[in-house]
Coordinates of N, CA and C (backbone and C1' of nucleotides) in Angstrom, one line a residue:
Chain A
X1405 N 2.9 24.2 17.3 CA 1.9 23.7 16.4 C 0.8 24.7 16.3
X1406 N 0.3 24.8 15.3 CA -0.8 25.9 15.1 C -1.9 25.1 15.3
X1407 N -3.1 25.6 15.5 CA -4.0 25.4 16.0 C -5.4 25.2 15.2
X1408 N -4.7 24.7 14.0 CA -6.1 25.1 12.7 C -6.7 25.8 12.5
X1409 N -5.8 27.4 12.5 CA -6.5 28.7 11.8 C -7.0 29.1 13.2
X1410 N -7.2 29.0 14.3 CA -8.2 29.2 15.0 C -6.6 30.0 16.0
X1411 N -7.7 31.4 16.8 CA -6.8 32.1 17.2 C -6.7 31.4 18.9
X1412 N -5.8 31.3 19.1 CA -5.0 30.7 20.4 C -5.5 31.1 21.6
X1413 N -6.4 30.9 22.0 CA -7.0 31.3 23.5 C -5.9 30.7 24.6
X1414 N -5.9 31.5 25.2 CA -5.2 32.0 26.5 C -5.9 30.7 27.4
X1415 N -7.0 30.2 27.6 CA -7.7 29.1 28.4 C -6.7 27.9 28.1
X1416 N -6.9 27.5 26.3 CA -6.9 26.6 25.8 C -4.9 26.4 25.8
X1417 N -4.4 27.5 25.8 CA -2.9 27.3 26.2 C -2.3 26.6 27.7
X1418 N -3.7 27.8 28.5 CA -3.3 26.9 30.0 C -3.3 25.4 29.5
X1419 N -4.6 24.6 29.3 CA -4.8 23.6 29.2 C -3.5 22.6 28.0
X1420 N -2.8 23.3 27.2 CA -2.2 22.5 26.7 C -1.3 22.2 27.6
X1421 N -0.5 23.2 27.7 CA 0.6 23.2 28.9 C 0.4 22.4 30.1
X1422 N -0.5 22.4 30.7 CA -1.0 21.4 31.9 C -1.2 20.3 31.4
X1423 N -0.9 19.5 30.1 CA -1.0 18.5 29.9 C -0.3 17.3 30.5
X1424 N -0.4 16.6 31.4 CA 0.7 15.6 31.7 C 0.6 14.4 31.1
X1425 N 0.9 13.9 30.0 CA 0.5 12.2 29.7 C 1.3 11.2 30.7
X1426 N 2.0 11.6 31.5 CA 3.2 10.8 31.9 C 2.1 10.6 33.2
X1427 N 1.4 11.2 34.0 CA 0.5 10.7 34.8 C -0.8 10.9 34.2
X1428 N -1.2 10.3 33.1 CA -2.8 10.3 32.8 C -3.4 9.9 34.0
X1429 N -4.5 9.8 33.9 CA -5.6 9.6 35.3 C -5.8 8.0 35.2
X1430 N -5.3 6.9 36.2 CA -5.5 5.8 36.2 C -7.1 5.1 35.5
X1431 N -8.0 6.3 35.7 CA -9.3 5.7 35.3 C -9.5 5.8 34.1
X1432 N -8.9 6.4 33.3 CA -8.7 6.5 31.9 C -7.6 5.0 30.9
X1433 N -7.0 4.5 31.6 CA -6.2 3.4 31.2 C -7.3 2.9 30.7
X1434 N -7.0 1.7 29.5 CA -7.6 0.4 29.1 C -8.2 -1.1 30.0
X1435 N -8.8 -1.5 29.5 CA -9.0 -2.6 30.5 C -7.9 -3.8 30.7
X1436 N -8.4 -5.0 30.9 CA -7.4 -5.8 32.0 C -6.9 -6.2 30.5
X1437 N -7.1 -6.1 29.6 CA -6.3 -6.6 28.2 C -5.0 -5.9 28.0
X1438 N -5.2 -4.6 28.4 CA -4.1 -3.6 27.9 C -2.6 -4.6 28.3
X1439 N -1.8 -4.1 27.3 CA -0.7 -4.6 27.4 C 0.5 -3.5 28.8
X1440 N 1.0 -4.6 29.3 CA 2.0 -4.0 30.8 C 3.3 -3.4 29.5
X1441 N 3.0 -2.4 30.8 CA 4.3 -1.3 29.8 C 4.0 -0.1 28.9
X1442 N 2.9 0.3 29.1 CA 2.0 1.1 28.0 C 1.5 2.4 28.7
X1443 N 1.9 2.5 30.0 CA 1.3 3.3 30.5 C 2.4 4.6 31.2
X1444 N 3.7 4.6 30.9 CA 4.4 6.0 30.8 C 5.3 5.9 30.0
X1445 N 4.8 6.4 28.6 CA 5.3 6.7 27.5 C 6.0 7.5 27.1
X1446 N 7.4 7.7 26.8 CA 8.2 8.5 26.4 C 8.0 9.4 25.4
X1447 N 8.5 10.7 25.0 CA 8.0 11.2 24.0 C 9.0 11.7 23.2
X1448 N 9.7 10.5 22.8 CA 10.8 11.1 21.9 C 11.4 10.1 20.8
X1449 N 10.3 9.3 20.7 CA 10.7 8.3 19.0 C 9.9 8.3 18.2
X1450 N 10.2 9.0 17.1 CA 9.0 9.1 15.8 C 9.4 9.7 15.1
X1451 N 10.3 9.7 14.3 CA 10.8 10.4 13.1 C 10.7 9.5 11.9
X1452 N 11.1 8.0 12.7 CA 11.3 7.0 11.4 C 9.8 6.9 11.2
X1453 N 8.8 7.0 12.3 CA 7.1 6.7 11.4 C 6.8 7.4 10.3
X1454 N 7.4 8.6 10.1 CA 6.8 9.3 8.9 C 6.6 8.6 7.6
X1455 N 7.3 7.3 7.8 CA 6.8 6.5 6.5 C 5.4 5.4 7.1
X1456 N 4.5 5.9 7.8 CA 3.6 5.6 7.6 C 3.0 4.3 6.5
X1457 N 3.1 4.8 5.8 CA 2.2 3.8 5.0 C 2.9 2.6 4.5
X1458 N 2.2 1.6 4.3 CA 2.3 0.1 4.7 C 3.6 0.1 3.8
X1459 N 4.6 -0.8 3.5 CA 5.7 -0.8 3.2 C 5.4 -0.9 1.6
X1460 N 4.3 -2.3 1.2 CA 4.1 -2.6 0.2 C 2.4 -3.3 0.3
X1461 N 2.1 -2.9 0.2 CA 0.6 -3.5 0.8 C 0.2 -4.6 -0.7
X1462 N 1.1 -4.4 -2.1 CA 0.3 -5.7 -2.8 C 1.6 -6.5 -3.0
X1463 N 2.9 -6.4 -1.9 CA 3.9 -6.4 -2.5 C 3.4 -7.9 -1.8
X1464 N 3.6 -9.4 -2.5 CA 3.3 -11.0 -1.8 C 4.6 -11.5 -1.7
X1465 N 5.5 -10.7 -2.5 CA 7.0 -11.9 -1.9 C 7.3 -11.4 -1.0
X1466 N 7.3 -9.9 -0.4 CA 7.9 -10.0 0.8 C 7.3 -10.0 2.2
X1467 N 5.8 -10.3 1.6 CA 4.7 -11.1 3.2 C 5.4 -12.5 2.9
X1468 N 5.6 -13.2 1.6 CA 5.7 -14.8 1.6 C 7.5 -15.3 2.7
X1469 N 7.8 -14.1 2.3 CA 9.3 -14.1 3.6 C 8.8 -14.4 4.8
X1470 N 8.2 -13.3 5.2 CA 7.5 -13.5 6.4 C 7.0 -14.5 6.5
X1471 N 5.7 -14.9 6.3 CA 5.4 -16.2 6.5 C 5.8 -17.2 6.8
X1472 N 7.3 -17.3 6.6 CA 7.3 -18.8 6.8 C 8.3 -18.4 8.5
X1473 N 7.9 -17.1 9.1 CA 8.3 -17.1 10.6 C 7.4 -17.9 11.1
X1474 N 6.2 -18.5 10.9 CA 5.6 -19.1 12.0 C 4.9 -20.2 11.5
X1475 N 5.3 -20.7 10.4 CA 4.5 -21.2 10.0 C 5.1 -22.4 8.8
X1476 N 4.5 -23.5 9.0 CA 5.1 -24.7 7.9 C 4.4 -24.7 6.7
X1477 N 4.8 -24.2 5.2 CA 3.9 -24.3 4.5 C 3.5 -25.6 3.1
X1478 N 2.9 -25.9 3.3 CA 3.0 -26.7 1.7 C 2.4 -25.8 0.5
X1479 N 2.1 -26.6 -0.6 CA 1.9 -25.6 -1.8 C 0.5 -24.7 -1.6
X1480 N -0.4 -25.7 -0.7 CA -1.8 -25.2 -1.0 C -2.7 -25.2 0.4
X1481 N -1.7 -25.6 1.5 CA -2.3 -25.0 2.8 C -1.1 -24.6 3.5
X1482 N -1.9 -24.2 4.9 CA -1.2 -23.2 5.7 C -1.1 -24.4 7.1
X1483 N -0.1 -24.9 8.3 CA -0.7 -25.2 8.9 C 0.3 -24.7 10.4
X1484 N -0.5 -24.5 11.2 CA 0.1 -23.3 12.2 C 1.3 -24.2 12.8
X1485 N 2.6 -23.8 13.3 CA 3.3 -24.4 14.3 C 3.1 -24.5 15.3
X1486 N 2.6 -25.9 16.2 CA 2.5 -25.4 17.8 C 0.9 -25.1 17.6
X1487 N 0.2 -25.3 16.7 CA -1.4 -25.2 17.0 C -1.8 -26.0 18.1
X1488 N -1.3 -27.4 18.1 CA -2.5 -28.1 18.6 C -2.1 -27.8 20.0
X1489 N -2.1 -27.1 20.5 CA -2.4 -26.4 21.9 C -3.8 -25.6 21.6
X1490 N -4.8 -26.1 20.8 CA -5.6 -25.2 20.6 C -6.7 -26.3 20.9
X1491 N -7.4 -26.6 21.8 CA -7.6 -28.1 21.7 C -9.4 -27.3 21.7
X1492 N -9.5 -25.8 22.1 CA -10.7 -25.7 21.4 C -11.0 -25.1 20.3
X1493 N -10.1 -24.7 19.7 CA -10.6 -24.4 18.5 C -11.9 -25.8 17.6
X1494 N -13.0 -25.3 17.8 CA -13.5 -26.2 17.0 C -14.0 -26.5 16.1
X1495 N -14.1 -25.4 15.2 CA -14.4 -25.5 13.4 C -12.8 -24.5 13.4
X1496 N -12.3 -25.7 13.0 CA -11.0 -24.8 12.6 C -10.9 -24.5 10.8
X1497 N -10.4 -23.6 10.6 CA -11.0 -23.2 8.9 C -9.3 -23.6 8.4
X1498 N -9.1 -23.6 7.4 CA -8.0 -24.4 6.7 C -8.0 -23.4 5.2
X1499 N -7.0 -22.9 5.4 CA -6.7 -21.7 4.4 C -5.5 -21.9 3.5
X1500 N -5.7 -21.9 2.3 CA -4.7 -21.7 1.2 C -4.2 -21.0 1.6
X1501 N -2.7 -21.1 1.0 CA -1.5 -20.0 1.0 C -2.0 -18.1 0.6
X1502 N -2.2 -18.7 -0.8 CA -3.3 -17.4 -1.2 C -4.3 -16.5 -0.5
X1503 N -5.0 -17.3 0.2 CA -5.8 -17.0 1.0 C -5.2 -16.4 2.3
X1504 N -4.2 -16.7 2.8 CA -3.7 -16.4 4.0 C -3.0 -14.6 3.5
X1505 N -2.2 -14.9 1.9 CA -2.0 -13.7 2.0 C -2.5 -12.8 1.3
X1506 N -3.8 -13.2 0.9 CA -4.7 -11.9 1.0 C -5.3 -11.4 2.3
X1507 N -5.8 -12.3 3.2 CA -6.1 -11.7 4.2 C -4.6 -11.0 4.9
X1508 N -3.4 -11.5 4.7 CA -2.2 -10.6 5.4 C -2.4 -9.3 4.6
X1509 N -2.4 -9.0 3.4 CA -2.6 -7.8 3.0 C -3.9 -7.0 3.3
X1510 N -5.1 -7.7 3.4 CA -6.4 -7.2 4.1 C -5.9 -6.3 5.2
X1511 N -5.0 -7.1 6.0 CA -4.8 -6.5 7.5 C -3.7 -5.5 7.4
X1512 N -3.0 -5.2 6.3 CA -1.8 -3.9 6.2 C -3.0 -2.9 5.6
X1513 N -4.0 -3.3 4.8 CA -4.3 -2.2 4.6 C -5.5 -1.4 5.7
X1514 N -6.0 -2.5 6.2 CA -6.5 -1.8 7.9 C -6.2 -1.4 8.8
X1515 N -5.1 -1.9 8.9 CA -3.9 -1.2 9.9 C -3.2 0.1 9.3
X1516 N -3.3 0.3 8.0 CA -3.0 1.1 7.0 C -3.8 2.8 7.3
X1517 N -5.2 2.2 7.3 CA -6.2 3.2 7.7 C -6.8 3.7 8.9
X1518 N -6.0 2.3 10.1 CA -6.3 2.8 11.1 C -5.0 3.9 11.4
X1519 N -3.8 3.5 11.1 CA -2.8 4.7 11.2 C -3.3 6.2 10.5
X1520 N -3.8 6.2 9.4 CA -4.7 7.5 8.9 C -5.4 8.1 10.0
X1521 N -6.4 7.4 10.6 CA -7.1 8.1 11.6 C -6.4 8.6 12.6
X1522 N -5.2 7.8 12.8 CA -4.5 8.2 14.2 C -3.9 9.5 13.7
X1523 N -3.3 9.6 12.6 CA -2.8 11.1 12.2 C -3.7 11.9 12.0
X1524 N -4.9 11.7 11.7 CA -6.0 12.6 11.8 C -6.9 13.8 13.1
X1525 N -6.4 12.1 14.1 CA -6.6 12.5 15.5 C -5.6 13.6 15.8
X1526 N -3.9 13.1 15.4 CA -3.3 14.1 15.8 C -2.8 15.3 15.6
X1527 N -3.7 15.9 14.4 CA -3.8 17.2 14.0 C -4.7 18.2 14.4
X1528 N -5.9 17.4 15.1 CA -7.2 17.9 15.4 C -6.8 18.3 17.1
X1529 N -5.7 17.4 17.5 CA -5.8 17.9 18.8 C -4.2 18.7 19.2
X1530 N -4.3 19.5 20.6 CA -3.3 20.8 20.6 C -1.9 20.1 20.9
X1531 N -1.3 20.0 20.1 CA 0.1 19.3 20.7 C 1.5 20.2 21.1
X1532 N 1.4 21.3 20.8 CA 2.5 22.3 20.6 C 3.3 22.5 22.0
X1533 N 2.9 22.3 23.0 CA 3.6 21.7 24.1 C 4.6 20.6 23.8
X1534 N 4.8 19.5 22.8 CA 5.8 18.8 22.4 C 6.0 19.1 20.9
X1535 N 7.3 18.8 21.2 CA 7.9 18.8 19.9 C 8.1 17.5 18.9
X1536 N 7.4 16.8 19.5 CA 7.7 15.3 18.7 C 6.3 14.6 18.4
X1537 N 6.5 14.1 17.4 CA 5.5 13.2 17.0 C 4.7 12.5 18.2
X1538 N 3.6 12.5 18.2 CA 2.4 11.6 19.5 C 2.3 10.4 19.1
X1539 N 3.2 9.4 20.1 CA 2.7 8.1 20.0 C 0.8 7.9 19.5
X1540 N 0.7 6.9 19.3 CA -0.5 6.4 19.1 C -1.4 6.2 20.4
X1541 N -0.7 6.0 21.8 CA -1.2 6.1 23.1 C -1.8 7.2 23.3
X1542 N -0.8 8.0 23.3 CA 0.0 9.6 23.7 C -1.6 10.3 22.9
X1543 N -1.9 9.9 21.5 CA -2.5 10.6 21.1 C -3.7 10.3 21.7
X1544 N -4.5 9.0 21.6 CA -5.9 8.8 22.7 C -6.0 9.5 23.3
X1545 N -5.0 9.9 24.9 CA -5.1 10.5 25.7 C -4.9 11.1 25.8
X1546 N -4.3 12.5 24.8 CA -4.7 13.8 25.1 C -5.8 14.1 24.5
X1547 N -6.3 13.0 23.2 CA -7.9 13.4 22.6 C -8.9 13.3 23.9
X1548 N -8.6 12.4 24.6 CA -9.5 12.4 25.8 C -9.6 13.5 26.6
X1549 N -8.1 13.7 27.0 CA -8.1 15.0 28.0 C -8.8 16.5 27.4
X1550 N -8.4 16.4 25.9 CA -9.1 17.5 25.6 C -10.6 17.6 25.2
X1551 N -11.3 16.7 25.0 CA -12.4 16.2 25.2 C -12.9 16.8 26.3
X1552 N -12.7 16.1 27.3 CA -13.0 16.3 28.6 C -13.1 17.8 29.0
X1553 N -11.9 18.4 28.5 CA -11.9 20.0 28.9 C -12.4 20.5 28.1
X1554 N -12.7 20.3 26.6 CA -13.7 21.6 25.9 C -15.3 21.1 26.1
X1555 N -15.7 19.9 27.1 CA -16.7 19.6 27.3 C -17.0 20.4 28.8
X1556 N -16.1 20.8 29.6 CA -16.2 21.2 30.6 C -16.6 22.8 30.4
X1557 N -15.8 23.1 29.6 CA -15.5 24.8 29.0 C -17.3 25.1 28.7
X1558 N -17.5 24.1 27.4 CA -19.1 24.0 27.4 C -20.3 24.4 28.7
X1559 N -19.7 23.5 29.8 CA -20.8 23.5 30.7 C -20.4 24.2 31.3
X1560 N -19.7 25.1 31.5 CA -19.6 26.4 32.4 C -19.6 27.1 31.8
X1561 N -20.0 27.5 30.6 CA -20.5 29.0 29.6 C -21.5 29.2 29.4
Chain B
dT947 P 25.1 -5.4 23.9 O5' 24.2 -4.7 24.9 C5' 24.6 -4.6 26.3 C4' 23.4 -4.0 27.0 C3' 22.1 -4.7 26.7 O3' 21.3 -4.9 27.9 C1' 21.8 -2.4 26.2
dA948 P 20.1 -5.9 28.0 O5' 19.0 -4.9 28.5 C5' 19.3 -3.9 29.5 C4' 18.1 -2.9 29.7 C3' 16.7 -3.6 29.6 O3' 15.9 -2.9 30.5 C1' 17.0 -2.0 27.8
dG949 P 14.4 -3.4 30.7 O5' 13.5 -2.3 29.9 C5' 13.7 -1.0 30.2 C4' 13.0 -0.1 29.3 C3' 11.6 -0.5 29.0 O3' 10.7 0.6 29.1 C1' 12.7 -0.3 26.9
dG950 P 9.1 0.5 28.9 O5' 8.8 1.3 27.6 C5' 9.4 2.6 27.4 C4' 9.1 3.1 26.0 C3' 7.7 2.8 25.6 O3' 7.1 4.0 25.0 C1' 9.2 1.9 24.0
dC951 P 5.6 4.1 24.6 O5' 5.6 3.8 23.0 C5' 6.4 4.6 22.2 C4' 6.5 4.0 20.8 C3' 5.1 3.5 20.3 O3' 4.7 4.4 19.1 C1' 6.8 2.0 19.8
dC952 P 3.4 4.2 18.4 O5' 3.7 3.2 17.2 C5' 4.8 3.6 16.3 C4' 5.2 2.4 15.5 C3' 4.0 1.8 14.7 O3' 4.1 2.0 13.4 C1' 5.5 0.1 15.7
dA953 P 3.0 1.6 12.4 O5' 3.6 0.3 11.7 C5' 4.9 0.3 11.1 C4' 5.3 -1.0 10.5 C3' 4.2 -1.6 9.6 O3' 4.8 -2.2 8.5 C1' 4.6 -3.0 11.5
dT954 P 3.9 -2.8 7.3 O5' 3.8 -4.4 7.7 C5' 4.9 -5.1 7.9 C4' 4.6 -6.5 8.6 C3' 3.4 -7.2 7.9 O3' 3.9 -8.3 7.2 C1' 3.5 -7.4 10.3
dC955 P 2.9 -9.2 6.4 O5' 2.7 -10.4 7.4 C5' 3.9 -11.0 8.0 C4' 3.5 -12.1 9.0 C3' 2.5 -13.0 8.5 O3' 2.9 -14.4 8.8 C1' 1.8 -12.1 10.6
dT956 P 2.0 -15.6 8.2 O5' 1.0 -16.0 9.4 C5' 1.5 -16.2 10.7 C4' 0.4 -16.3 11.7 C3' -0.8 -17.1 11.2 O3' -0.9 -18.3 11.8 C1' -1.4 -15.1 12.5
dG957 P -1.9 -19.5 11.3 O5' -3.0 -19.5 12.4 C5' -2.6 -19.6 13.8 C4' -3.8 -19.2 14.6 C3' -5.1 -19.9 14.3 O3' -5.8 -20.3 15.5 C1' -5.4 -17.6 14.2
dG958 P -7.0 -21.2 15.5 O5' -8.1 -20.3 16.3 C5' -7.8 -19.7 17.5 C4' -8.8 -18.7 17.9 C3' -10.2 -19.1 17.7 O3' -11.0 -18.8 18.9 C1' -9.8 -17.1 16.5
dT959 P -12.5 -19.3 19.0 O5' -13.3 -18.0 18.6 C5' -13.1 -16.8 19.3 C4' -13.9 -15.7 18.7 C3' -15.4 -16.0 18.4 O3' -16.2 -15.1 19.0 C1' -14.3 -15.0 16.5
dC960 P -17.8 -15.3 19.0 O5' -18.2 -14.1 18.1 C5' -17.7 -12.8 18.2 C4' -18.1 -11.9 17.1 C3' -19.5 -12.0 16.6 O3' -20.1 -10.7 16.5 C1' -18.1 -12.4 14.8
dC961 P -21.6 -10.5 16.2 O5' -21.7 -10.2 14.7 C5' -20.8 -9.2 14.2 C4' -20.9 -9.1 12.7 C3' -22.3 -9.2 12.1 O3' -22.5 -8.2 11.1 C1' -20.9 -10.8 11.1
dT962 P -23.9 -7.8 10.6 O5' -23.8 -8.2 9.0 C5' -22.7 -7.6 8.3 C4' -22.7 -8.4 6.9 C3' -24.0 -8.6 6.2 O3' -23.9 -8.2 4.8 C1' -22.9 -10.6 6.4
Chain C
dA713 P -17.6 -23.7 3.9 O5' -17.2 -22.4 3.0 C5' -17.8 -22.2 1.7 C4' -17.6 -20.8 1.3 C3' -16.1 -20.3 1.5 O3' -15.8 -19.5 0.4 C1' -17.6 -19.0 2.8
dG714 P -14.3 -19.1 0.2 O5' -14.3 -17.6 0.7 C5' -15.2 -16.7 0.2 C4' -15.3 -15.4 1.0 C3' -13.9 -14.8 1.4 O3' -13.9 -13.5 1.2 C1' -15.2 -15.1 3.3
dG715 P -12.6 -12.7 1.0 O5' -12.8 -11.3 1.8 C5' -14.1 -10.6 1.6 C4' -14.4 -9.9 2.8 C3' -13.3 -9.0 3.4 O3' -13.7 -7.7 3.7 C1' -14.2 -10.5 5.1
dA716 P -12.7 -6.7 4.3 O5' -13.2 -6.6 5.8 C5' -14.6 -6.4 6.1 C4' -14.7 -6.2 7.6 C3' -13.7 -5.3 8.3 O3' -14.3 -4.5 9.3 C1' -13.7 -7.5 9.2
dC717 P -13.4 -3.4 10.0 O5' -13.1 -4.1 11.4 C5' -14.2 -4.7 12.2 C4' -13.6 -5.5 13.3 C3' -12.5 -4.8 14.1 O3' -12.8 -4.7 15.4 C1' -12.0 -7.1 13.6
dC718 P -12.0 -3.8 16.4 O5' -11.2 -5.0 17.2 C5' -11.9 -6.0 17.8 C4' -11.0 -7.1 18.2 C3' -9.7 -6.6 19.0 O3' -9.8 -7.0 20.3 C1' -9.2 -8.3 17.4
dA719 P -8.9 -6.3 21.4 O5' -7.8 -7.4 21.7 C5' -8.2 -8.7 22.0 C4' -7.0 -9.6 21.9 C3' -5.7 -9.2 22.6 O3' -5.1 -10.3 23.2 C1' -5.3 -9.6 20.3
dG720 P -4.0 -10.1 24.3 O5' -2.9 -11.1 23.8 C5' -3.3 -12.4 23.5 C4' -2.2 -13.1 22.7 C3' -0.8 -12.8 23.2 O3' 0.0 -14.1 23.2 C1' -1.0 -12.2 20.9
dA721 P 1.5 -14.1 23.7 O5' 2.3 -14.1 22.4 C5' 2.0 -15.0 21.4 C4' 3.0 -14.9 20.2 C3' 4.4 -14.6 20.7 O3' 5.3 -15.5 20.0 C1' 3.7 -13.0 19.1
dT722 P 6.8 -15.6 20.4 O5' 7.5 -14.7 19.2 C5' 7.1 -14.9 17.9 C4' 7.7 -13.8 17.0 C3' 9.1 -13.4 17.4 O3' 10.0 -13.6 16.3 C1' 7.7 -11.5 16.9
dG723 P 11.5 -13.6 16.6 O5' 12.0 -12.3 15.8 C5' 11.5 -12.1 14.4 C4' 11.6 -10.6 14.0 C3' 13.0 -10.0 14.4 O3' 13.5 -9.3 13.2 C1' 11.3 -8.7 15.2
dG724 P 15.0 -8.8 13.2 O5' 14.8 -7.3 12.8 C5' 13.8 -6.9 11.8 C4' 13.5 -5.4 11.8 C3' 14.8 -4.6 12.1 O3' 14.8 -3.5 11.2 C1' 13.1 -4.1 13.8
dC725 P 16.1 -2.6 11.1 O5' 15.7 -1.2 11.8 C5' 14.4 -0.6 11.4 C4' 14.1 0.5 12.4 C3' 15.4 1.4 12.8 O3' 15.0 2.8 12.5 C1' 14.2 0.6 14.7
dC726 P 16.2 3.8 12.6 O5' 15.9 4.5 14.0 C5' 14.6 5.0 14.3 C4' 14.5 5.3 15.8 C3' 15.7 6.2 16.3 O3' 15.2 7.4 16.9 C1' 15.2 4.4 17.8
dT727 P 16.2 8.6 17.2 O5' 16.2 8.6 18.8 C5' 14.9 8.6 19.4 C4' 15.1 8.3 20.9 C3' 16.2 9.1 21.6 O3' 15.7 9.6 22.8 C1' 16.5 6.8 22.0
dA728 P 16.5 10.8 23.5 O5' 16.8 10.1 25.0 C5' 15.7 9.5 25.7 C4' 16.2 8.7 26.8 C3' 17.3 9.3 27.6 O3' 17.2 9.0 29.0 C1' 18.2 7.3 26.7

DNA sequence: TAGGCCATCTGGTCCT
DNA sequence: AGGACCAGATGGCCTA
């Protein structure tokens, strides 16, 4: 991977090369929310993401497919399966069909732009040590690691 | 086949 | 009231 125009310092090679994601530094993980299983990441599935972008983000029949995975609908509300295990929910809001799937498309197209940034992230930082696409983990933590090291580079020059 | 990663849906919460 | 954000759940795809 090229380096955005910028000529290849011999430092910054060590440092790619020394990259380990497979033992990132425990104090760098997420908090007690992180999901189990997330923490040694393989680096060899991502060809099919290149389709990136949302499938159909104004496409409504094929969120209204979906929909009815979790959910009982009538014409003009929504009502969850298995809610009332929610005994605190307590202004619970009651949402049109409509409503539900605009906000489902709200959230393809945020998740839409959060995937943009993550490829944004993964151009900006040195990956040429792999050959494969950087998970969305994969990518945090080497933006971190490299963070960390051109901040160190800084304070020792 | 199991595990990793991701897209999508969903409901709760916060904010305007 | 409604949008943004978040995290859990679910299912599909891919690779070892």
């Amino acid at each position: 991977m090229e380096l955005q125009g910028r000529s290849v310092d011999s430092t910054l090679i060590g440092f790619v090369n020394g990259i380990n994601l497979i033992d990132f530094p425990q104090k760098c993980t997420l908090g007690p929310r992180q999901q189990v299983g997330e923490t040694a990441p393989s680096l060899s599935n991502h060809a099919r993401l290149t389709h990136s972008s949302p499938r159909d983000l104004d496409d409504e029949a094929s969120s209204e497919d979906l929909c009815t995975r979790h959910l009982v609908m009538s014409p003009t509300r929504y009502y969850s399966r298995g809610g009332h295990g929610h005994s605190k929910s307590k202004r619970r809001r009651i949402i049109t069909v409509v409503q539900r799937q605009a906000a489902n498309v709200r959230e393809r197209k945020r998740m839409f732009s959060l995937n943009e940034a993550f490829d944004e992230l993964r151009r900006k930082v040195p990956t040429f040590a792999y050959e494969k696409r950087l998970s969305r983990i994969e990518t945090l933590r080497l933006a971190i690691v490299y963070i960390s090291f051109m901040t160190d580079l800084l304070e020792s020059s």
